[in-house]
PDB file of C-alpha atoms in Angstrom:
ATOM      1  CA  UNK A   1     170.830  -3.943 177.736  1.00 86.00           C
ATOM      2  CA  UNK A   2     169.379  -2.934 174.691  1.00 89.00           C
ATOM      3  CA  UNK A   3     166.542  -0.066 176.361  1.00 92.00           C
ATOM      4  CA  UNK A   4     164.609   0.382 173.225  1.00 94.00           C
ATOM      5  CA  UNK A   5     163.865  -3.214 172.738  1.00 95.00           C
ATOM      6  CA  UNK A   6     163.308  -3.933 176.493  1.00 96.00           C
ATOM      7  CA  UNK A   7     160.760  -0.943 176.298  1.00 96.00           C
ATOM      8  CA  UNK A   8     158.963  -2.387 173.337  1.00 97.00           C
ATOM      9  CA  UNK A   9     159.015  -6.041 174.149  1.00 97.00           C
ATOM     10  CA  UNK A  10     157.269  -4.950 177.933  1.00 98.00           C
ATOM     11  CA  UNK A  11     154.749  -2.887 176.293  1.00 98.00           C
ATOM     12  CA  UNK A  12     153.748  -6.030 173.694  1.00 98.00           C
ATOM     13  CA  UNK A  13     153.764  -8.353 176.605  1.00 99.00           C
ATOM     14  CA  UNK A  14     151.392  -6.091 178.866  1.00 99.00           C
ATOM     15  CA  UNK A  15     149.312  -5.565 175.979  1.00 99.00           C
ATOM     16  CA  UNK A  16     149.182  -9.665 174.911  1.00 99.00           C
ATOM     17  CA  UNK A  17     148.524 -10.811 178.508  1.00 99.00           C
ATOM     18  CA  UNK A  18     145.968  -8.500 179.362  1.00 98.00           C
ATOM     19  CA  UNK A  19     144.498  -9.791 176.068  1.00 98.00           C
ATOM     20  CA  UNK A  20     145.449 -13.553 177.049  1.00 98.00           C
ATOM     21  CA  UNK A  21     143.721 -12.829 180.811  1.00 98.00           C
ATOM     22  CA  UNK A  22     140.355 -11.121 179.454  1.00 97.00           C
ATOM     23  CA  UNK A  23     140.153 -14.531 177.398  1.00 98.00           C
ATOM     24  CA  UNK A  24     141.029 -16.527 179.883  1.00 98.00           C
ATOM     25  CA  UNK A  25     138.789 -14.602 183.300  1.00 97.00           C
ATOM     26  CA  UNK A  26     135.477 -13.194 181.296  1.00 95.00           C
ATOM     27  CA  UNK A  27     135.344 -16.043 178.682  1.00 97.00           C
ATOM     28  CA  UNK A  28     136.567 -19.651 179.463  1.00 97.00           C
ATOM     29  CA  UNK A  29     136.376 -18.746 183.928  1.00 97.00           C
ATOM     30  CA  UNK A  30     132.885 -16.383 183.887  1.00 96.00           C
ATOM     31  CA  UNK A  31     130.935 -19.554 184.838  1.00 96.00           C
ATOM     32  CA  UNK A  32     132.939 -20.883 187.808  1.00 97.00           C
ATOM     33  CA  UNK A  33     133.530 -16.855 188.672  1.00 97.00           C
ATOM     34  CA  UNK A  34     129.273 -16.467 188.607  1.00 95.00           C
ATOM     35  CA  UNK A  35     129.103 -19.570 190.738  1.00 96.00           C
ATOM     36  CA  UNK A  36     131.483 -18.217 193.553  1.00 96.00           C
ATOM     37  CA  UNK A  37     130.053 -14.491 193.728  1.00 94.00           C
ATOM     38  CA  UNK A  38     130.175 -14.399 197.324  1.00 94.00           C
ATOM     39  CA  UNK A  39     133.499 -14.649 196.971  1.00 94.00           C
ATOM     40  CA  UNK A  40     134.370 -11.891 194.552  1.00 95.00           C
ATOM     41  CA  UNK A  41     134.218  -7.527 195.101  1.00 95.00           C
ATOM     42  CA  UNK A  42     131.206  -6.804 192.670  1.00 94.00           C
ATOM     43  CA  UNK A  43     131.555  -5.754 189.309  1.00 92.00           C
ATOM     44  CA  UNK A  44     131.434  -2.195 190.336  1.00 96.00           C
ATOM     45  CA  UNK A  45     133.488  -2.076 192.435  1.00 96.00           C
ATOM     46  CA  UNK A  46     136.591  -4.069 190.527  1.00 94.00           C
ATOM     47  CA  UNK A  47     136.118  -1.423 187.903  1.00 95.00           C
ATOM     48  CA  UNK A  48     136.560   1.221 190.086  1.00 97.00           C
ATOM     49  CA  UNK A  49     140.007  -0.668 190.509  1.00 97.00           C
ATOM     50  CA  UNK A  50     141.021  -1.427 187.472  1.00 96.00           C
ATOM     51  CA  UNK A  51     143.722   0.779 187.121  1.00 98.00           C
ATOM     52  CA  UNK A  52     145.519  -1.158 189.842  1.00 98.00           C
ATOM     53  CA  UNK A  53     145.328  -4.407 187.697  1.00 97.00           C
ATOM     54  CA  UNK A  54     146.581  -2.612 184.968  1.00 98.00           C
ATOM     55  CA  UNK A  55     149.287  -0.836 186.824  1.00 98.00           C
ATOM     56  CA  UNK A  56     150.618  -3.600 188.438  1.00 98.00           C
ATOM     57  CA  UNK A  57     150.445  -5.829 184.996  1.00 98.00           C
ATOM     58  CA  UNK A  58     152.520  -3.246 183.563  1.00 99.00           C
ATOM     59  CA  UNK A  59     154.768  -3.157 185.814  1.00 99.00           C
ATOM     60  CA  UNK A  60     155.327  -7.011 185.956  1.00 98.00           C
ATOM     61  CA  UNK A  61     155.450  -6.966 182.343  1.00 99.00           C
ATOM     62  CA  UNK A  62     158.489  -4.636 182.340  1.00 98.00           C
ATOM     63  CA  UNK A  63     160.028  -6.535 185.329  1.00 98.00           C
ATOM     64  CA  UNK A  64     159.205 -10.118 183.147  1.00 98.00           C
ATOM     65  CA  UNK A  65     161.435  -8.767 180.427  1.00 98.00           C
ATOM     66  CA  UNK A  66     163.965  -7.242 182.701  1.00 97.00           C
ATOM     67  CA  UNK A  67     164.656 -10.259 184.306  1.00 98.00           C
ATOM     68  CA  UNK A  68     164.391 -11.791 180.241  1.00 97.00           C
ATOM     69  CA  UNK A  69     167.046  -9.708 179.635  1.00 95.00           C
ATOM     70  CA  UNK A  70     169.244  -9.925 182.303  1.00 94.00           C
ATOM     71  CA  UNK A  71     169.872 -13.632 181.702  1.00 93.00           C
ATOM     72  CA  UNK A  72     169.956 -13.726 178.082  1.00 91.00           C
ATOM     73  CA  UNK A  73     171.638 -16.478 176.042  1.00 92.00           C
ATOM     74  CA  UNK A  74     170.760 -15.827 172.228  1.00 89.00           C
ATOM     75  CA  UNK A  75     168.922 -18.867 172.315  1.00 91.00           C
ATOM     76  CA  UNK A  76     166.269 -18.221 170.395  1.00 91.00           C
ATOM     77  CA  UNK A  77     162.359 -19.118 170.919  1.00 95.00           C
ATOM     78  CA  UNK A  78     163.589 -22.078 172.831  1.00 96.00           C
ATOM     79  CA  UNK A  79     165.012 -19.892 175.251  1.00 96.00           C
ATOM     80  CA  UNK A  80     161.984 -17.896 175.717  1.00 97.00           C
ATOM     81  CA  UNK A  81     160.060 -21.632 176.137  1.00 98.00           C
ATOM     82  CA  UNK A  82     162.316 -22.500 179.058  1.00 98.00           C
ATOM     83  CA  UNK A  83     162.363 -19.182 180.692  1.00 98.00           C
ATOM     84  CA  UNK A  84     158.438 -18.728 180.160  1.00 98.00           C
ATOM     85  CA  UNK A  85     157.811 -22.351 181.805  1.00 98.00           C
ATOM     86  CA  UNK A  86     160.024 -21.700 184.614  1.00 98.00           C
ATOM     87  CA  UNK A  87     158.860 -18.908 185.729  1.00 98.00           C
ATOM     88  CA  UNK A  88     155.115 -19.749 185.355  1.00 98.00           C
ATOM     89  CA  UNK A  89     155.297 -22.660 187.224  1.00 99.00           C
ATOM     90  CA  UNK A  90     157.431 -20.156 189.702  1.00 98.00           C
ATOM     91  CA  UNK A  91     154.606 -17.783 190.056  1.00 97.00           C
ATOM     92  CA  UNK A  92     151.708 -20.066 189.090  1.00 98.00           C
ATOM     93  CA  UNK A  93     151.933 -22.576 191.572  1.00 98.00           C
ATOM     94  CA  UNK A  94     152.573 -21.094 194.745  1.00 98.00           C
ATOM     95  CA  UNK A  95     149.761 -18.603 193.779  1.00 97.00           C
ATOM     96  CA  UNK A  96     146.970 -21.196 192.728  1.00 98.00           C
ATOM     97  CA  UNK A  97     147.470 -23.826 195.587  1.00 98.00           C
ATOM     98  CA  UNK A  98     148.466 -20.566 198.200  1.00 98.00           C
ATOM     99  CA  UNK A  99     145.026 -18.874 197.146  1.00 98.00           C
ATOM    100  CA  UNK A 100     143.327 -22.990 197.486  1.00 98.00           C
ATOM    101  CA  UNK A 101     144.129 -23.206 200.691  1.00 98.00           C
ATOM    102  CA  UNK A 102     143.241 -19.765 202.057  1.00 97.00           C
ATOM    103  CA  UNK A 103     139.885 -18.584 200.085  1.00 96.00           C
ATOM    104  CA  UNK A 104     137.342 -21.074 199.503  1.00 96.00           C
ATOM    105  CA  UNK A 105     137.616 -21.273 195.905  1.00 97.00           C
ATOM    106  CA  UNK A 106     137.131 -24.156 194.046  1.00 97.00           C
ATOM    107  CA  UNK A 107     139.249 -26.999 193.167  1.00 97.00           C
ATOM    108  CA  UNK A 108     138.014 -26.176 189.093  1.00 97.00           C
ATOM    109  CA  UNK A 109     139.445 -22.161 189.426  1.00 98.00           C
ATOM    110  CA  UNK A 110     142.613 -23.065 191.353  1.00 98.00           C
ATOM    111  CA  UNK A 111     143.802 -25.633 188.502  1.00 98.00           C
ATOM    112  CA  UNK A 112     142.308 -23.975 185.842  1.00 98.00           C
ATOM    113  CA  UNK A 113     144.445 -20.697 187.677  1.00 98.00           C
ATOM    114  CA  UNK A 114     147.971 -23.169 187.585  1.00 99.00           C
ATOM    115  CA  UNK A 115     147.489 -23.987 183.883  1.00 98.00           C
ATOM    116  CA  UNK A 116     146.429 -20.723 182.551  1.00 98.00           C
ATOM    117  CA  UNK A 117     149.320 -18.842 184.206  1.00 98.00           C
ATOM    118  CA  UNK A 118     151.914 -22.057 182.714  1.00 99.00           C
ATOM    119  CA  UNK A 119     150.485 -21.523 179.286  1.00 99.00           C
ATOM    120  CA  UNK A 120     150.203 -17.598 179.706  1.00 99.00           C
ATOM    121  CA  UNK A 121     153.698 -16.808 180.753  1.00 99.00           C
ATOM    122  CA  UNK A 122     155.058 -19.640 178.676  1.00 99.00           C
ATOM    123  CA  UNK A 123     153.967 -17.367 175.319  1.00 99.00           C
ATOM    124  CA  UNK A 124     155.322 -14.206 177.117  1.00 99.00           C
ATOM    125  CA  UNK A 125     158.229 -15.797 177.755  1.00 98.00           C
ATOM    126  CA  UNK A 126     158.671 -17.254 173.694  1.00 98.00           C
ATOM    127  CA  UNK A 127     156.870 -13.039 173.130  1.00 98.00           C
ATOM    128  CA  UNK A 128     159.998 -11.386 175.143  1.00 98.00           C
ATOM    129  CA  UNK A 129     162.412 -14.225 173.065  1.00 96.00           C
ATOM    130  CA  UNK A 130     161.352 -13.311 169.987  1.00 96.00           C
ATOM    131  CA  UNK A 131     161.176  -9.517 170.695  1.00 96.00           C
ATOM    132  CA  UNK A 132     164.381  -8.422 172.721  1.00 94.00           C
ATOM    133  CA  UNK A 133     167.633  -9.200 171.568  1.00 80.00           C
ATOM    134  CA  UNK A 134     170.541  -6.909 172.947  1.00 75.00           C
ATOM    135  CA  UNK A 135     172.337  -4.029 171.752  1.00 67.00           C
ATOM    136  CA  UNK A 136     175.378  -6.153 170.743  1.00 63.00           C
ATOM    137  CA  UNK A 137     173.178  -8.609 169.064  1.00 57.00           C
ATOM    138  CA  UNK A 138     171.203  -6.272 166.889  1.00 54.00           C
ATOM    139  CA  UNK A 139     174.763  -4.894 165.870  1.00 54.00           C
ATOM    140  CA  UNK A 140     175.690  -8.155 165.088  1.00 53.00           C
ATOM    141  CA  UNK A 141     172.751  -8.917 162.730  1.00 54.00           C
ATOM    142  CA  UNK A 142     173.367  -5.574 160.935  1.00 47.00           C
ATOM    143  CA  UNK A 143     176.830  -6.312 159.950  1.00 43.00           C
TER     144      UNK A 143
END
């Protein structure tokens, strides 16, 4: 495993999906979010934790690419399209629907939820494809 790379391509992806999620949660969600307050902490109180989205975001990025890593074929970006779908419909699914049937949240934020994390994880996934090649592979290039 090429450490350097894996430590590079995580930090990108943790930095790109929290960028992809503020998009996705404050801009394109904030209405069906306002309309199911009851529902949420308030504001204040999610800032106060914060750090644990972030901490745990990190840590799933560098656990993304691990995993990225561990199974890579040299593919290229197609590679990275495959493993990105698979494993956002992986976490995606079981998530949105689990989430439907246990909170009342709407129909609207539980698909929207399934799509956003297919599309998300799908451009980590081409992200950790285009960023992290191995050791041997970067060797390879340079000769």
């Amino acid at each position: 495993m090429n450490t350097k790379k894996w430590v590079i391509a995580s930090l990108v992806i943790f930095v790109v999906d929290q960028a992809l999620s503020f998009l996705f949660h404050w801009v394109i969600m904030s209405g069906a979010y306002e309309a199911t307050a009851s529902l949420w902490r308030p504001m204040e109180e999610m800032n106060r934790m914060m750090w644990m989205m972030w901490v745990s975001g990190l840590v799933w990025a560098f656990l993304f690419v691990y995993i990225f890593a561990k199974g890579y074929e040299g593919k290229g970006i197609m590679e990275g399209v495959r493993f990105g779908l698979l494993v956002g419909v992986f976490f995606s699914l079981p998530m949105s629907l689990g989430t439907y049937a246990s909170m009342p949240i709407t129909g609207t934020i539980a698909i929207g939820w399934f799509i956003y994390g297919v599309i998300d994880i799908t451009i980590l996934g081409i992200l950790a494809a285009l960023l992290y090649k191995p050791a041997a592979a970067v060797g390879a290039k340079a000769a």
